[in-house]
């Protein structure tokens, strides 16, 4: 998966790059009357090409890694929530307790994700890297 963005900050060998989020409508805003506004996000990328703040760069991330991260971030919490609900429901036969346990498991997964996101990254499997300085 490749994306174009602008370097907004440097942190050693890492660069923070602002990219436009792509929407489900295909980003054909001139032809669209949907009224949505494009949003941007900042990603951290390995700066092996010594890009500077203000440079427009091309980023690359392994597509399989991107899909795995999407699964872990979006689908896994739902699966954990549903499994917790049915496990607690069958053990207690009480829907109120099962509902509370399912919500607690969802919150727990999200807290774990938040903590893991703050830890130093040692693996490069999920890393984004700058592959070209455009200007």
mmCIF file of C-alpha atoms in Angstrom:
data_model
loop_
_atom_site.group_PDB
_atom_site.id
_atom_site.type_symbol
_atom_site.label_atom_id
_atom_site.label_comp_id
_atom_site.label_asym_id
_atom_site.label_seq_id
_atom_site.Cartn_x
_atom_site.Cartn_y
_atom_site.Cartn_z
ATOM 1 C CA UNK A 1 0.000 0.000 0.000
ATOM 2 C CA UNK A 2 1.438 3.353 -1.031
ATOM 3 C CA UNK A 3 0.379 6.830 0.048
ATOM 4 C CA UNK A 4 1.552 10.398 -0.607
ATOM 5 C CA UNK A 5 2.060 12.750 2.331
ATOM 6 C CA UNK A 6 3.941 15.734 3.714
ATOM 7 C CA UNK A 7 6.619 15.512 6.400
ATOM 8 C CA UNK A 8 5.517 17.619 9.375
ATOM 9 C CA UNK A 9 8.085 16.643 12.030
ATOM 10 C CA UNK A 10 11.336 14.712 12.390
ATOM 11 C CA UNK A 11 12.199 12.477 15.359
ATOM 12 C CA UNK A 12 15.631 11.012 14.765
ATOM 13 C CA UNK A 13 15.325 8.361 12.033
ATOM 14 C CA UNK A 14 11.537 8.630 12.143
ATOM 15 C CA UNK A 15 9.368 11.207 10.388
ATOM 16 C CA UNK A 16 5.809 12.195 11.147
ATOM 17 C CA UNK A 17 3.966 12.438 7.834
ATOM 18 C CA UNK A 18 0.503 13.949 7.294
ATOM 19 C CA UNK A 19 -1.538 11.953 4.789
ATOM 20 C CA UNK A 20 -5.071 12.427 3.480
ATOM 21 C CA UNK A 21 -7.454 9.720 4.578
ATOM 22 C CA UNK A 22 -9.196 8.073 1.681
ATOM 23 C CA UNK A 23 -12.936 7.682 1.950
ATOM 24 C CA UNK A 24 -15.147 4.860 0.766
ATOM 25 C CA UNK A 25 -16.586 7.051 -1.987
ATOM 26 C CA UNK A 26 -13.335 6.968 -3.970
ATOM 27 C CA UNK A 27 -12.203 10.557 -3.363
ATOM 28 C CA UNK A 28 -13.820 11.859 -6.561
ATOM 29 C CA UNK A 29 -14.879 15.033 -4.746
ATOM 30 C CA UNK A 30 -15.367 17.128 -7.905
ATOM 31 C CA UNK A 31 -18.078 14.747 -9.108
ATOM 32 C CA UNK A 32 -19.608 14.041 -5.692
ATOM 33 C CA UNK A 33 -22.399 15.953 -3.991
ATOM 34 C CA UNK A 34 -21.971 14.124 -0.686
ATOM 35 C CA UNK A 35 -20.553 17.134 1.112
ATOM 36 C CA UNK A 36 -17.880 15.214 3.018
ATOM 37 C CA UNK A 37 -14.644 16.961 3.846
ATOM 38 C CA UNK A 38 -11.352 15.097 3.343
ATOM 39 C CA UNK A 39 -9.583 14.490 6.642
ATOM 40 C CA UNK A 40 -5.928 13.927 7.317
ATOM 41 C CA UNK A 41 -3.992 11.839 9.798
ATOM 42 C CA UNK A 42 -0.367 11.753 10.897
ATOM 43 C CA UNK A 43 1.621 8.518 10.618
ATOM 44 C CA UNK A 44 5.124 7.658 11.777
ATOM 45 C CA UNK A 45 7.455 6.445 9.034
ATOM 46 C CA UNK A 46 11.070 5.342 8.827
ATOM 47 C CA UNK A 47 13.027 8.169 7.221
ATOM 48 C CA UNK A 48 15.793 6.299 5.390
ATOM 49 C CA UNK A 49 16.017 8.941 2.645
ATOM 50 C CA UNK A 50 16.646 11.898 4.985
ATOM 51 C CA UNK A 51 13.463 13.754 4.064
ATOM 52 C CA UNK A 52 13.081 17.183 5.641
ATOM 53 C CA UNK A 53 10.074 18.956 7.140
ATOM 54 C CA UNK A 54 7.855 20.204 4.308
ATOM 55 C CA UNK A 55 8.945 17.539 1.794
ATOM 56 C CA UNK A 56 6.252 15.656 -0.095
ATOM 57 C CA UNK A 57 7.038 11.963 0.131
ATOM 58 C CA UNK A 58 5.713 8.577 -0.940
ATOM 59 C CA UNK A 59 5.135 6.088 1.873
ATOM 60 C CA UNK A 60 4.906 2.317 1.650
ATOM 61 C CA UNK A 61 3.449 -0.299 3.975
ATOM 62 C CA UNK A 62 3.136 -3.990 3.288
ATOM 63 C CA UNK A 63 -0.499 -4.634 2.214
ATOM 64 C CA UNK A 64 -0.718 -7.922 4.130
ATOM 65 C CA UNK A 65 0.489 -6.160 7.287
ATOM 66 C CA UNK A 66 -2.065 -3.391 6.747
ATOM 67 C CA UNK A 67 -4.903 -5.912 6.403
ATOM 68 C CA UNK A 68 -3.719 -7.791 9.498
ATOM 69 C CA UNK A 69 -3.673 -4.560 11.505
ATOM 70 C CA UNK A 70 -7.170 -3.711 10.256
ATOM 71 C CA UNK A 71 -8.395 -7.152 11.347
ATOM 72 C CA UNK A 72 -6.756 -6.839 14.770
ATOM 73 C CA UNK A 73 -8.068 -3.323 15.288
ATOM 74 C CA UNK A 74 -11.629 -3.687 14.016
ATOM 75 C CA UNK A 75 -12.696 -7.334 13.921
ATOM 76 C CA UNK A 76 -10.838 -8.902 16.864
ATOM 77 C CA UNK A 77 -12.497 -6.667 19.522
ATOM 78 C CA UNK A 78 -15.930 -7.584 18.156
ATOM 79 C CA UNK A 79 -15.103 -11.302 18.188
ATOM 80 C CA UNK A 80 -13.820 -11.066 21.784
ATOM 81 C CA UNK A 81 -16.957 -9.167 22.821
ATOM 82 C CA UNK A 82 -19.342 -11.698 21.227
ATOM 83 C CA UNK A 83 -17.446 -14.732 22.562
ATOM 84 C CA UNK A 84 -17.361 -13.233 26.061
ATOM 85 C CA UNK A 85 -21.101 -12.576 25.940
ATOM 86 C CA UNK A 86 -21.992 -16.139 24.963
ATOM 87 C CA UNK A 87 -19.485 -17.713 27.375
ATOM 88 C CA UNK A 88 -20.779 -15.718 30.341
ATOM 89 C CA UNK A 89 -24.419 -16.184 29.255
ATOM 90 C CA UNK A 90 -24.028 -19.956 29.130
ATOM 91 C CA UNK A 91 -22.180 -20.014 32.462
ATOM 92 C CA UNK A 92 -24.561 -17.737 34.395
ATOM 93 C CA UNK A 93 -27.777 -17.783 32.348
ATOM 94 C CA UNK A 94 -28.072 -14.063 33.135
ATOM 95 C CA UNK A 95 -28.163 -11.610 30.228
ATOM 96 C CA UNK A 96 -27.393 -8.556 32.376
ATOM 97 C CA UNK A 97 -24.160 -10.089 33.625
ATOM 98 C CA UNK A 98 -23.330 -11.299 30.105
ATOM 99 C CA UNK A 99 -23.916 -7.784 28.713
ATOM 100 C CA UNK A 100 -21.688 -6.248 31.382
ATOM 101 C CA UNK A 101 -18.958 -8.829 30.777
ATOM 102 C CA UNK A 102 -19.081 -8.260 27.014
ATOM 103 C CA UNK A 103 -18.733 -4.497 27.435
ATOM 104 C CA UNK A 104 -15.925 -4.992 29.972
ATOM 105 C CA UNK A 105 -14.087 -7.315 27.572
ATOM 106 C CA UNK A 106 -14.403 -4.745 24.765
ATOM 107 C CA UNK A 107 -13.056 -1.993 27.010
ATOM 108 C CA UNK A 108 -10.272 -4.330 28.160
ATOM 109 C CA UNK A 109 -9.193 -5.077 24.587
ATOM 110 C CA UNK A 110 -9.165 -1.370 23.744
ATOM 111 C CA UNK A 111 -7.094 -0.576 26.862
ATOM 112 C CA UNK A 112 -4.612 -3.299 25.880
ATOM 113 C CA UNK A 113 -4.398 -1.790 22.361
ATOM 114 C CA UNK A 114 -3.773 1.655 23.862
ATOM 115 C CA UNK A 115 -0.983 0.332 26.100
ATOM 116 C CA UNK A 116 0.632 -1.659 23.264
ATOM 117 C CA UNK A 117 0.539 1.431 21.040
ATOM 118 C CA UNK A 118 2.571 3.375 23.595
ATOM 119 C CA UNK A 119 5.316 0.729 23.870
ATOM 120 C CA UNK A 120 8.493 1.152 21.793
ATOM 121 C CA UNK A 121 8.221 -0.549 18.403
ATOM 122 C CA UNK A 122 10.951 -3.149 17.831
ATOM 123 C CA UNK A 123 9.435 -4.999 14.884
ATOM 124 C CA UNK A 124 9.572 -3.609 11.359
ATOM 125 C CA UNK A 125 6.817 -5.924 10.085
ATOM 126 C CA UNK A 126 4.139 -3.252 10.506
ATOM 127 C CA UNK A 127 6.338 -0.243 9.850
ATOM 128 C CA UNK A 128 5.705 2.417 7.258
ATOM 129 C CA UNK A 129 8.714 3.741 5.387
ATOM 130 C CA UNK A 130 9.485 6.620 3.068
ATOM 131 C CA UNK A 131 10.396 5.222 -0.349
ATOM 132 C CA UNK A 132 10.635 8.408 -2.419
ATOM 133 C CA UNK A 133 10.980 12.163 -1.930
ATOM 134 C CA UNK A 134 8.708 13.761 -4.512
ATOM 135 C CA UNK A 135 9.559 17.417 -3.821
#
